[in-house]
Amino acid sequence: MIARITESPPPSQYGSPFRVIIVGAAMAGLTLAHCLDKAGIDYLVLDKGIVATPFGTTITLQPHGCRILHQLGILDDVLDSCSTMGKCYYSAPDGHCFLENDFIPIVKK
C-alpha cells in the first residue's frame, strides 16, 4: 500500500504544466518537496510506509544531509526540533543486543 504523505496546494495556484511525483518520504524526498514548494512547482509525495507508526520512528541527520539543509537555510530550524542521539544499539531479531557504540564521537571523527 502506498500512502499519500503530502502534496502541494492545488495546481491552479502554481499554474505548473506538470506535477512531480516524489517516491519516498525520507530525508531526500521531503527535502525535494520543500524545494519544489519554494520554487512553485506542483508535487505529490508518496511513501509505502505507515504515515504515523504507533511505536515512533527516526530520521538520522548525517553530515552530508546537514550540509544540504544548511544550504537551504533550514538546518537551524530542523535542529531546533530534534534531539541528539547518544548510544546506538544493534539488536538481533530475538532482541539480543550484539553491538553498542557511542554514535556522536564516531561521527565527529
Coordinates of C-alpha atoms in Angstrom, one line a residue:
M1 CA 0.0 0.0 0.0
I2 CA 1.3 3.5 -0.8
A3 CA 0.3 6.3 1.4
R4 CA -0.1 9.9 0.3
I5 CA 2.1 11.9 2.6
T6 CA 1.8 15.4 1.4
E7 CA 1.2 17.4 -1.7
S8 CA 1.4 20.9 -3.0
P9 CA -1.5 23.3 -3.0
P10 CA -4.0 22.9 -5.9
P11 CA -2.3 23.1 -9.3
S12 CA -4.3 26.1 -10.2
Q13 CA -2.3 28.1 -7.7
Y14 CA 1.0 27.3 -9.3
G15 CA -0.1 27.1 -12.9
S16 CA 2.6 24.5 -13.4
P17 CA 2.3 22.4 -16.6
F18 CA 3.4 19.2 -14.8
R19 CA 3.4 17.5 -11.4
V20 CA 6.5 16.0 -9.9
I21 CA 5.8 12.7 -8.1
I22 CA 8.3 12.0 -5.3
V23 CA 8.5 8.4 -4.2
G24 CA 9.7 8.1 -0.6
A25 CA 9.1 10.4 2.3
A26 CA 12.6 10.1 3.9
M27 CA 15.1 12.9 4.1
A28 CA 15.7 13.3 0.4
G29 CA 12.1 13.1 -0.6
L30 CA 10.9 15.6 1.9
T31 CA 13.7 18.0 1.2
L32 CA 12.9 17.8 -2.5
A33 CA 9.2 18.5 -1.7
H34 CA 10.4 21.6 0.3
C35 CA 12.5 22.8 -2.6
L36 CA 9.7 22.3 -5.2
D37 CA 7.2 24.1 -2.9
K38 CA 9.6 27.1 -2.6
A39 CA 10.0 27.1 -6.4
G40 CA 6.3 27.0 -7.0
I41 CA 6.4 23.5 -8.7
D42 CA 3.4 21.1 -8.3
Y43 CA 4.3 17.9 -6.4
L44 CA 3.0 14.8 -4.7
V45 CA 4.9 12.7 -2.1
L46 CA 4.1 9.0 -1.9
D47 CA 5.6 6.5 0.6
K48 CA 4.9 2.8 1.1
G49 CA 5.4 3.1 4.9
I50 CA 2.9 3.8 7.6
V51 CA 2.4 7.5 8.0
A52 CA 2.4 7.6 11.8
T53 CA 3.6 4.3 13.3
P54 CA 2.4 3.5 16.9
F55 CA 6.0 3.0 18.0
G56 CA 7.5 6.1 16.5
T57 CA 10.3 6.4 14.1
T58 CA 13.6 8.3 13.5
I59 CA 15.3 10.2 10.8
T60 CA 19.1 10.4 11.3
L61 CA 20.8 13.5 10.0
Q62 CA 24.2 12.6 8.7
P63 CA 26.8 15.3 7.9
H64 CA 26.1 15.3 4.1
G65 CA 22.3 15.8 4.8
C66 CA 23.1 18.6 7.2
R67 CA 25.1 20.4 4.6
I68 CA 22.1 20.4 2.2
L69 CA 19.8 21.6 4.9
H70 CA 22.3 24.4 5.7
Q71 CA 22.4 25.4 2.0
L72 CA 18.6 25.6 2.0
G73 CA 18.7 27.8 5.1
I74 CA 16.6 25.4 7.2
L75 CA 19.2 23.5 9.2
D76 CA 18.9 25.6 12.4
D77 CA 15.1 25.2 12.4
V78 CA 15.4 21.4 11.8
L79 CA 18.0 21.0 14.6
D80 CA 15.8 23.0 17.0
S81 CA 13.1 20.3 16.6
C82 CA 15.5 17.4 17.0
S83 CA 17.0 15.5 19.9
T84 CA 20.6 14.3 19.9
M85 CA 21.2 10.6 19.6
G86 CA 23.6 9.1 22.2
K87 CA 24.3 5.4 22.2
C88 CA 23.4 3.2 19.3
Y89 CA 22.3 -0.3 19.9
Y90 CA 22.1 -3.1 17.3
S91 CA 19.8 -5.9 18.1
A92 CA 19.1 -9.4 16.6
P93 CA 15.5 -10.3 15.7
D94 CA 15.3 -12.1 19.1
G95 CA 16.1 -8.8 20.9
H96 CA 19.6 -9.7 21.9
C97 CA 21.9 -6.7 21.7
F98 CA 25.0 -7.7 19.7
L99 CA 26.7 -4.3 19.3
E100 CA 26.6 -1.0 21.2
N101 CA 28.5 2.2 20.4
D102 CA 28.6 5.9 21.2
F103 CA 27.4 7.4 17.9
I104 CA 28.3 11.0 18.2
P105 CA 32.0 10.6 19.0
I106 CA 32.3 8.2 16.0
V107 CA 30.6 10.7 13.6
K108 CA 32.8 13.6 14.9
K109 CA 36.0 11.6 14.0

